Every structure is written in structure tokens, then in C-alpha cells.
Amino acid sequence: MRAIVWKSATVLILIYVAVMGFLGPVPEREILYETIRNLYFHVPMWFTMTAMFITSLVYSIKYLNTKQESYDVWAVEFANGGILFGFLGLTTGMIWAQFTWGAWWSFDPKQNGAAVTLLIYLAYMVLRNSITDSKSRAKVSAVYNIYAFAAMVPLIFILPRLTDSLHPGAEGNPAFSGYDLDGTMRLVFYPAVIGWIMLGVWIVSLRVRIRNIKDKMYESSL
Amino acid sequence: MKLIQSVWFLVRKDLLLEWREKNALSAIVLYVLSTAFVIYEIFISTEAAVWLALYWVITLFASVNAAAKSFIQEQGNTRLYYYQLVSPQAMLISKMLFNSLLMLVLALLSTLVFALLLGFPVQSTGLWFIVSLTGAVGLALTFTMISAIAAKAKNSGVLMTILGLPVIIPQVLLLVKLSKVVLLNVSFIFIRSDFIGLVAIDVVVVAVSLVFFPFLWKD
């Protein structure tokens, strides 16, 4: 019952976001014009990615404390989900950048930071694949996950703020609050963040279930 | 007290081994000399920006190579032996100290070789040494922990670079930024905030490593 409620809520919120995001009123601003709608699709991707990586970190710490295998499965699937949303964030950002900055990739510190973050988590997946023993794999990759998160924090939250950037929110470039003076965008933006995060959790929970079924099938085939 | 004692014994053991076999140091000296020579043959003379880029690329890869051995050589029976004798923290700190020493030598050496072959475009010499030596220690600290992780996996050599390079990027960005400032004749005030950032990253790296290394050490 609870599952039906929150899953249908996810679908309804995302339908609302899609309809209002493409058709709803937006403030008219120089340079941005209609591309301002990307706020509903690009920024929530990063919120979701960060939420997923933080959850993955929490599960890794839990795993190290308890050595319970299910926590490791959640940690890796949340990291996978974070990677998925990270790539979506990069793609939506690049499309937007092509129409406002004039190039898909302009070596902006925020773009580079996001790309390197994805590299770190892809390395986490490579590390997992190169350890065969499942206990040791879970432990070593949990440690790297924590280490990687500590490295990611300066990369996407501190360093880009110290250097010049074209990205909205950097010096001289107003962020979302500077454009949305009357608050019309907030009515779509906040539900969008919540909706995408809920969709992410949904995807992750499905993948965890598939992985558990696969493990059971493998065990019974032995 | 016991921690300091065991760290001291472990560092002394590593130094003694190094003195007898001389493989890490000689490998690094040759690495720096040969890469610097290749660069010299290719570029002959370089602009300051290229000089810096090459310097940090060489130092970066040398430190990956230098740190890679530190835990891979402690496998099997020796690892078990140390596991019974010393605490994991002592093991990690001793490796970090040894790698830092190695990297200090390496940084000084590559500055020297670069200055000889490619010239020395830096104007604030004192600050250059502060930045490059702190940077070298930071690289050593980070890669020591990465090597502890990579040692647990197959093909650990490749993993060292895959795991280490993305993680090291914040430090490298700060180092390049700092050393570009140091090219000009400036006082410490100009680099203070970034320098503090660099040291802060090192502190975080050491703290996270100290907390989580015991999980790796215990099999």
C-alpha cells in the first residue's frame, strides 16, 4: 500500500513537472529566454546525484560497521543511480550550454568538476570488478567510496566557487533566485527536485531487487 | 607513546631496506632524469606555463609510481607478521612518512633537473619550494592510502592510476594555481588562502585515512 502511494505520487509529481515545465509561465530574461526551463530538468539531476552519493556513502559506513551484505548492495546501487543522474545532469547541461554559452563544452570549472566526479565513481565500479572475493570487495570498495566522497566535496562544492565560471550563480551571473523574482519557478522547481529524487530511489530499489533475485538464482544453481 | 615508537621502528625499517636495496630511490631518480631528458629533447626551451605543467605531470606520475609499492610489498606472511606486532594506524603513518620523505627528495631533485635542463622561470624561489614541497607531501599522503586500497585488488598497478588520478585533481588544481602565482615575484600573502586550502585537503586526507585504514588492514 505504502509503495503504491509513493510510487503514484512520483508519477503525478513528474507529470506535473513535465507539463508545467514545458508549458507553464517563466520569467523572460535576456540571453536565457526559454532555455530557463532547463532549470526544472538540469538542476534537479545534480540534487538527485548528490542525494544518491550521500546515501551510498551512508550505506558504505553502515556496511563497515555491521558487515551486513545487503548494505553493500544498496551502496553500489545508489552509486550506480548517482552515476546515471550525473550523466543526465551533464547532458542536459551541455545542451543548455550549446544554446547559451555557444559551445557544448567550455572547460568551465563546474563542467570539469562534474566530469571528474563521474570518473571517481566509475573508478569505484572498476575497483569492484577487479576484486573477486565478495567480502573483501565489499570492504575495500566501501573504504574507497568514503574516500571518494571526501575528494568529491572540494571538487564540486568548494573549488568551482573559488574560480571564475560562466555558470549561473558564479560571479556576476545571477543564480536562479536572481531570475525568479516573483517565485513562479519555485512552484515547479521544488516539486521537480522531490520528484526526480523519488524516481531515483525507485530505480535504485528495483535494481537492488533484481540483483537480489540474480544472487538467489546463482546460489540455487550451485 | 607506543604508537610513536612503532611508527619510528617501521620508518627505520623502511629506510634501512631502502638503503640496502636502493630500488625505490634509484627508480625515482632515473624516472625523473629520463623523463626530463625526453622533455628536453622535445622542447629544448619552454614557456613558464608549459614548464609548470610538465613539472607537475612528472611529479604526479612519479608519486603514483613511488607510492604504488608501499602496500603491495607488504603482502602474505610479512603482512600477517606486522598485523600482530603493530597497530594499523602505526603502519599507515609510517608508510605516509616514508612516502613523504621519498617525495620530498623527488620534488627537490626534479626542480634541480628541470632548472638545469629547461631553465628556472620561477621568481619567488622560496615560495616555490614551500609550494612544491607541500604539494609533494600531499601527493604522497593521498597515494599512500590509494595504494592500500589498490593492493587489495588484482592488476593493482593500473588501479593505482584509475583510483588515484581523479581523487588527486582538487590538489593538482590548487597546486597549479599556486605555482602560477609563484612564477611572479610575490609575498606569501598572495598565496595564503589557497595554501591553507591545500593544507586543509591534506588534513582531511590523513583524517579519513586514519579512520578507515584499519578496515583495509584487517583481512
Coordinates of C-alpha atoms in Angstrom, one line a residue:
Chain A
M1 CA 0.0 0.0 0.0
R2 CA 2.7 2.5 1.0
A3 CA 4.7 1.5 -2.1
I4 CA 1.6 2.3 -4.3
V5 CA 1.1 5.7 -2.7
W6 CA 4.6 7.0 -3.1
K7 CA 5.1 5.5 -6.5
S8 CA 1.9 7.0 -7.8
A9 CA 2.9 10.3 -6.1
T10 CA 6.2 10.1 -8.0
V11 CA 4.4 9.7 -11.3
L12 CA 2.0 12.5 -10.6
I13 CA 4.7 14.9 -9.5
L14 CA 6.8 14.2 -12.6
I15 CA 3.8 14.6 -14.9
Y16 CA 3.1 18.0 -13.2
V17 CA 6.8 18.9 -13.6
A18 CA 6.9 17.9 -17.3
V19 CA 3.6 19.7 -18.1
M20 CA 4.3 22.9 -16.1
G21 CA 8.0 22.8 -17.0
F22 CA 7.3 23.0 -20.8
L23 CA 4.1 24.9 -20.8
G24 CA 3.9 27.0 -17.6
P25 CA 4.8 30.6 -17.4
V26 CA 8.5 31.5 -16.9
P27 CA 10.1 34.9 -16.3
E28 CA 11.5 36.4 -19.6
R29 CA 15.3 37.1 -19.2
E30 CA 18.0 38.3 -21.6
I31 CA 20.1 35.5 -23.2
L32 CA 18.3 32.7 -21.4
Y33 CA 14.7 33.2 -22.8
E34 CA 13.0 29.8 -23.0
T35 CA 16.2 27.8 -22.0
I36 CA 15.5 28.9 -18.5
R37 CA 13.1 25.9 -18.4
N38 CA 16.2 23.7 -18.2
L39 CA 16.3 24.7 -14.5
Y40 CA 13.5 22.1 -13.9
F41 CA 15.4 19.3 -15.6
H42 CA 19.1 20.1 -15.2
V43 CA 19.4 21.3 -11.6
P44 CA 17.3 18.5 -10.0
M45 CA 19.7 16.0 -11.7
W46 CA 22.5 17.3 -9.5
F47 CA 20.3 17.4 -6.4
T48 CA 19.4 13.7 -7.1
M49 CA 23.0 12.7 -7.9
T50 CA 24.3 14.3 -4.7
A51 CA 21.5 12.7 -2.7
M52 CA 22.3 9.3 -4.1
F53 CA 26.0 9.6 -3.5
I54 CA 25.4 10.7 0.1
T55 CA 23.0 7.7 0.6
S56 CA 25.6 5.4 -1.0
L57 CA 28.2 6.8 1.5
V58 CA 25.9 6.2 4.4
Y59 CA 25.3 2.6 3.3
S60 CA 29.1 2.1 3.0
I61 CA 29.7 3.4 6.5
K62 CA 26.8 1.1 7.7
Y63 CA 28.4 -1.8 5.9
L64 CA 31.8 -1.2 7.6
N65 CA 30.1 -1.1 11.0
T66 CA 27.9 -4.2 10.6
K67 CA 29.4 -6.2 7.7
Q68 CA 25.9 -7.0 6.5
E69 CA 25.9 -7.8 2.9
S70 CA 22.6 -6.1 2.0
Y71 CA 24.1 -2.7 2.9
D72 CA 26.9 -3.3 0.3
V73 CA 24.2 -4.0 -2.4
W74 CA 22.4 -0.7 -1.5
A75 CA 25.7 1.2 -1.6
V76 CA 26.7 0.0 -5.0
E77 CA 23.2 0.5 -6.5
F78 CA 22.9 4.1 -5.1
A79 CA 26.3 4.8 -6.6
N80 CA 25.1 3.5 -9.9
G81 CA 22.0 5.6 -9.6
G82 CA 24.2 8.7 -8.8
I83 CA 26.2 8.0 -12.0
L84 CA 23.1 7.8 -14.1
F85 CA 21.8 11.1 -12.8
G86 CA 25.2 12.6 -13.1
F87 CA 25.4 11.7 -16.8
L88 CA 21.9 13.1 -17.3
G89 CA 22.9 16.3 -15.5
L90 CA 26.0 16.6 -17.7
T91 CA 23.9 16.0 -20.9
T92 CA 21.2 18.5 -20.0
G93 CA 23.8 21.0 -19.0
M94 CA 25.8 20.6 -22.3
I95 CA 22.7 21.0 -24.4
W96 CA 21.8 24.2 -22.5
A97 CA 25.4 25.4 -22.7
Q98 CA 25.4 25.0 -26.5
F99 CA 22.5 27.4 -26.8
T100 CA 23.6 30.0 -24.2
W101 CA 27.4 29.8 -24.0
G102 CA 27.8 28.7 -27.6
A103 CA 29.7 25.5 -27.0
W104 CA 28.9 22.1 -25.7
W105 CA 32.0 22.1 -23.5
S106 CA 33.9 25.2 -22.5
F107 CA 36.2 23.8 -19.8
D108 CA 34.2 25.6 -17.2
P109 CA 35.3 24.6 -13.6
K110 CA 31.8 23.3 -12.9
Q111 CA 31.7 21.1 -16.0
N112 CA 35.2 19.8 -15.2
G113 CA 34.3 19.1 -11.6
A114 CA 31.2 17.2 -12.6
A115 CA 33.1 15.1 -15.1
V116 CA 35.8 14.2 -12.7
T117 CA 33.2 13.3 -10.1
L118 CA 31.8 10.8 -12.6
L119 CA 35.3 9.5 -13.2
I120 CA 35.8 8.9 -9.5
Y121 CA 32.6 6.8 -9.3
L122 CA 33.3 4.9 -12.5
A123 CA 36.7 4.0 -10.9
Y124 CA 34.7 2.7 -7.9
M125 CA 32.9 0.4 -10.3
V126 CA 36.2 -0.7 -11.9
L127 CA 37.6 -1.4 -8.4
R128 CA 34.6 -3.6 -7.6
N129 CA 35.1 -5.6 -10.7
S130 CA 38.7 -6.3 -10.0
I131 CA 38.2 -7.9 -6.6
T132 CA 36.8 -11.4 -6.8
D133 CA 36.2 -12.3 -3.2
S134 CA 32.8 -10.8 -2.3
K135 CA 33.7 -10.0 1.4
S136 CA 36.9 -8.2 0.5
R137 CA 35.3 -6.5 -2.4
A138 CA 32.5 -5.0 -0.2
K139 CA 35.0 -3.8 2.4
V140 CA 37.6 -2.3 0.1
S141 CA 35.1 -0.6 -2.1
A142 CA 33.3 0.8 0.9
V143 CA 36.5 2.4 2.0
Y144 CA 37.1 3.8 -1.4
N145 CA 33.5 5.1 -1.6
I146 CA 34.1 7.1 1.6
Y147 CA 37.5 8.3 0.4
A148 CA 36.0 9.3 -3.0
F149 CA 33.2 11.2 -1.3
A150 CA 35.7 13.2 0.7
A151 CA 37.5 14.0 -2.5
M152 CA 34.3 15.0 -4.3
V153 CA 33.3 17.6 -1.8
P154 CA 36.0 20.1 -2.6
L155 CA 35.7 19.2 -6.3
I156 CA 32.1 20.2 -6.8
F157 CA 31.2 22.3 -3.8
I158 CA 34.3 24.4 -3.0
L159 CA 36.8 24.7 -5.9
P160 CA 34.3 25.9 -8.5
R161 CA 33.2 28.6 -6.2
L162 CA 36.8 29.9 -5.9
T163 CA 37.5 30.2 -9.6
D164 CA 35.8 32.2 -12.4
S165 CA 32.9 30.4 -14.0
L166 CA 30.3 31.1 -16.7
H167 CA 27.8 29.1 -14.8
P168 CA 24.8 30.8 -13.2
G169 CA 25.4 31.5 -9.6
A170 CA 29.1 32.4 -10.2
E171 CA 30.4 36.0 -10.0
G172 CA 28.2 38.4 -12.0
N173 CA 26.0 35.6 -13.2
P174 CA 22.8 35.6 -11.2
A175 CA 21.6 32.3 -9.9
F176 CA 18.0 31.0 -10.0
S177 CA 16.9 33.3 -7.2
G178 CA 18.1 36.3 -9.2
Y179 CA 15.9 35.4 -12.2
D180 CA 12.9 34.2 -10.4
L181 CA 11.8 37.3 -8.6
D182 CA 8.1 36.6 -8.2
G183 CA 8.6 32.9 -7.2
T184 CA 6.7 31.3 -10.2
M185 CA 9.6 29.0 -10.9
R186 CA 9.8 27.8 -7.4
L187 CA 6.4 26.2 -7.7
V188 CA 7.7 23.8 -10.3
F189 CA 11.4 23.7 -9.2
Y190 CA 10.9 22.3 -5.7
P191 CA 8.4 19.6 -6.8
A192 CA 10.9 18.7 -9.6
V193 CA 13.7 18.1 -7.1
I194 CA 11.5 15.9 -4.9
G195 CA 10.0 14.1 -7.9
W196 CA 13.4 13.3 -9.5
I197 CA 14.9 12.1 -6.2
M198 CA 11.8 9.8 -5.7
L199 CA 12.2 8.5 -9.2
G200 CA 15.9 7.8 -8.5
V201 CA 15.1 5.9 -5.3
W202 CA 12.5 3.9 -7.2
I203 CA 15.0 2.9 -9.9
V204 CA 17.6 2.0 -7.3
S205 CA 15.1 -0.1 -5.3
L206 CA 14.2 -2.0 -8.5
R207 CA 17.8 -2.6 -9.3
V208 CA 18.5 -3.9 -5.8
R209 CA 15.6 -6.3 -6.1
I210 CA 16.9 -7.6 -9.5
R211 CA 20.3 -8.0 -8.0
N212 CA 19.0 -10.0 -5.1
I213 CA 17.0 -12.3 -7.4
K214 CA 20.0 -12.9 -9.5
D215 CA 22.1 -13.7 -6.4
K216 CA 19.4 -16.2 -5.3
M217 CA 19.3 -17.8 -8.7
Y218 CA 23.0 -18.1 -8.8
E219 CA 23.1 -19.7 -5.3
S220 CA 20.4 -22.2 -6.2
S221 CA 22.2 -23.2 -9.4
L222 CA 25.3 -24.1 -7.4
Chain B
M1 CA 53.8 6.6 23.2
K2 CA 53.7 3.1 21.9
L3 CA 52.3 4.4 18.6
I4 CA 55.3 6.8 18.2
Q5 CA 57.7 4.0 19.0
S6 CA 56.2 1.6 16.5
V7 CA 56.0 4.3 13.8
W8 CA 59.7 5.0 14.4
F9 CA 60.6 1.4 14.1
L10 CA 58.6 0.9 10.9
V11 CA 60.0 4.0 9.3
R12 CA 63.5 3.0 10.3
K13 CA 62.9 -0.5 8.8
D14 CA 61.7 1.0 5.5
L15 CA 64.7 3.4 5.4
L16 CA 67.1 0.6 6.1
L17 CA 65.5 -1.6 3.4
E18 CA 65.7 1.3 1.1
W19 CA 69.4 1.9 2.0
R20 CA 70.2 -1.7 1.4
E21 CA 68.3 -2.3 -1.8
K22 CA 68.1 1.3 -3.1
N23 CA 65.3 0.3 -5.5
A24 CA 62.7 2.9 -4.8
L25 CA 65.0 5.9 -4.8
S26 CA 67.1 4.8 -7.7
A27 CA 64.0 4.1 -9.7
I28 CA 62.6 7.5 -9.0
V29 CA 65.9 9.3 -9.7
L30 CA 66.1 7.5 -13.1
Y31 CA 62.5 8.2 -13.8
V32 CA 62.9 11.9 -13.2
L33 CA 66.2 12.1 -15.2
S34 CA 64.9 10.2 -18.2
T35 CA 61.5 12.0 -18.4
A36 CA 63.2 15.4 -18.0
F37 CA 65.6 14.4 -20.8
V38 CA 62.8 13.3 -23.1
I39 CA 61.1 16.6 -22.5
Y40 CA 64.4 18.5 -23.0
E41 CA 64.9 16.7 -26.4
I42 CA 61.3 17.5 -27.4
F43 CA 61.0 21.1 -26.3
I44 CA 64.6 22.4 -25.8
S45 CA 63.2 25.6 -24.3
T46 CA 59.8 26.0 -22.7
E47 CA 57.5 28.8 -21.7
A48 CA 56.8 29.2 -18.0
A49 CA 53.3 27.8 -18.2
V50 CA 54.5 24.7 -20.1
W51 CA 57.4 24.3 -17.6
L52 CA 54.9 24.2 -14.7
A53 CA 52.5 21.8 -16.5
L54 CA 55.4 19.4 -17.3
Y55 CA 56.8 19.7 -13.8
W56 CA 53.5 18.7 -12.1
V57 CA 52.7 15.9 -14.6
I58 CA 56.1 14.4 -14.0
T59 CA 55.9 14.8 -10.2
L60 CA 52.3 13.3 -10.3
F61 CA 53.3 10.2 -12.1
A62 CA 56.5 9.8 -10.2
S63 CA 54.5 9.9 -7.0
V64 CA 52.0 7.3 -8.3
N65 CA 54.9 5.0 -9.0
A66 CA 56.7 5.7 -5.7
A67 CA 53.6 5.1 -3.6
A68 CA 52.4 2.1 -5.5
K69 CA 54.9 -0.2 -3.9
S70 CA 54.3 0.7 -0.3
F71 CA 51.5 -1.7 0.5
I72 CA 52.0 -4.2 -2.4
Q73 CA 55.3 -5.2 -0.8
E74 CA 53.6 -6.0 2.5
Q75 CA 51.6 -9.0 1.4
G76 CA 51.1 -12.5 2.6
N77 CA 53.3 -13.6 5.6
T78 CA 55.0 -10.3 6.2
R79 CA 51.7 -8.6 6.4
L80 CA 50.5 -11.1 8.9
Y81 CA 53.6 -10.6 10.9
Y82 CA 53.2 -6.8 11.1
Y83 CA 49.5 -7.2 11.7
Q84 CA 50.3 -9.0 15.0
L85 CA 53.1 -6.6 16.0
V86 CA 51.8 -3.0 15.3
S87 CA 48.5 -1.1 15.2
P88 CA 47.1 -0.3 11.8
Q89 CA 47.5 3.4 12.5
A90 CA 51.2 3.0 13.1
M91 CA 51.5 1.1 9.8
L92 CA 49.7 3.8 7.9
I93 CA 51.6 6.7 9.5
S94 CA 54.9 5.0 8.9
K95 CA 54.1 4.5 5.2
M96 CA 52.9 8.0 4.9
L97 CA 56.1 9.4 6.5
F98 CA 58.3 7.2 4.3
N99 CA 56.5 8.2 1.1
S100 CA 56.6 11.8 2.1
L101 CA 60.3 11.7 2.6
L102 CA 60.7 10.0 -0.8
M103 CA 58.5 12.6 -2.4
L104 CA 60.5 15.5 -0.8
V105 CA 63.7 14.1 -2.3
L106 CA 61.9 13.7 -5.6
A107 CA 60.5 17.2 -5.7
L108 CA 63.9 18.8 -4.9
L109 CA 65.5 16.6 -7.5
S110 CA 63.1 17.4 -10.2
T111 CA 63.3 21.1 -9.5
L112 CA 67.1 20.8 -9.8
V113 CA 67.0 18.7 -13.0
F114 CA 64.4 21.0 -14.6
A115 CA 66.4 24.1 -13.6
L116 CA 69.5 22.6 -15.2
L117 CA 67.9 21.4 -18.5
L118 CA 64.9 23.7 -19.0
G119 CA 65.7 26.8 -17.0
F120 CA 64.0 28.1 -13.9
P121 CA 61.2 30.6 -14.7
V122 CA 60.1 31.0 -11.0
Q123 CA 60.8 34.3 -9.4
S124 CA 59.8 33.7 -5.8
T125 CA 62.2 30.9 -5.2
G126 CA 61.5 30.5 -1.5
L127 CA 57.7 30.3 -2.1
W128 CA 58.3 27.8 -4.9
F129 CA 60.0 25.4 -2.5
I130 CA 57.2 25.9 0.1
V131 CA 54.5 25.1 -2.6
S132 CA 56.3 22.3 -4.4
L133 CA 57.4 20.5 -1.2
T134 CA 53.9 20.8 0.4
G135 CA 52.4 19.6 -2.8
A136 CA 54.8 16.7 -2.9
V137 CA 53.9 15.7 0.6
G138 CA 50.2 16.0 -0.2
L139 CA 50.5 13.7 -3.2
A140 CA 52.4 11.2 -1.1
L141 CA 49.8 11.2 1.6
T142 CA 46.9 10.7 -0.8
F143 CA 48.6 8.0 -2.9
T144 CA 49.7 6.0 0.2
M145 CA 46.0 5.4 1.0
I146 CA 45.2 4.7 -2.6
S147 CA 47.9 2.1 -2.7
A148 CA 46.5 0.5 0.4
I149 CA 43.2 0.2 -1.5
A150 CA 44.7 -0.9 -4.8
A151 CA 46.9 -3.5 -3.1
K152 CA 43.7 -5.5 -2.3
A153 CA 42.8 -5.9 -5.9
K154 CA 44.1 -7.7 -9.0
N155 CA 46.0 -5.6 -11.5
S156 CA 46.8 -3.1 -8.8
G157 CA 49.2 -1.1 -11.0
V158 CA 46.5 0.0 -13.4
L159 CA 44.1 0.6 -10.5
M160 CA 46.6 3.0 -8.8
T161 CA 46.2 5.4 -11.7
I162 CA 42.4 4.9 -12.2
L163 CA 41.6 5.3 -8.5
G164 CA 44.2 7.9 -7.7
L165 CA 44.2 10.5 -10.5
P166 CA 40.5 11.6 -10.2
V167 CA 40.9 11.8 -6.5
I168 CA 44.0 13.9 -6.7
I169 CA 42.6 16.5 -9.1
P170 CA 41.5 19.1 -6.4
Q171 CA 45.0 19.1 -5.1
V172 CA 46.6 19.4 -8.5
L173 CA 44.3 22.3 -9.5
L174 CA 45.3 24.2 -6.3
L175 CA 49.0 23.4 -6.9
V176 CA 48.9 24.7 -10.5
K177 CA 47.1 27.8 -9.4
L178 CA 49.6 28.4 -6.5
S179 CA 52.6 27.8 -8.6
K180 CA 51.4 30.1 -11.4
V181 CA 51.3 32.9 -8.7
V182 CA 54.7 31.9 -7.5
L183 CA 56.1 32.5 -11.0
L184 CA 55.9 36.2 -10.3
N185 CA 57.8 38.0 -7.5
V186 CA 55.2 37.9 -4.7
S187 CA 55.0 37.6 -1.0
F188 CA 53.2 34.9 1.0
I189 CA 50.1 37.0 1.4
F190 CA 49.2 36.4 -2.2
I191 CA 49.0 32.6 -1.9
R192 CA 47.9 32.4 1.7
S193 CA 44.2 31.4 1.2
D194 CA 44.9 28.8 -1.5
F195 CA 47.8 27.4 0.5
I196 CA 45.6 27.0 3.6
G197 CA 43.1 25.2 1.3
L198 CA 45.9 22.8 0.2
V199 CA 46.9 22.1 3.8
A200 CA 43.2 21.6 4.7
I201 CA 42.8 18.9 2.0
D202 CA 45.9 17.1 3.3
V203 CA 44.5 17.2 6.9
V204 CA 41.2 15.7 5.6
V205 CA 43.0 13.0 3.6
V206 CA 45.0 12.0 6.7
A207 CA 42.0 12.0 9.0
V208 CA 39.8 9.9 6.6
S209 CA 42.7 7.5 6.0
L210 CA 43.4 7.1 9.7
V211 CA 39.8 6.3 10.4
F212 CA 39.2 3.8 7.6
F213 CA 42.6 2.2 7.0
P214 CA 42.1 -0.3 9.8
F215 CA 39.2 -1.9 7.8
L216 CA 41.6 -2.5 4.9
W217 CA 44.4 -3.8 7.1
K218 CA 42.3 -6.4 8.9
D219 CA 41.5 -9.2 6.4

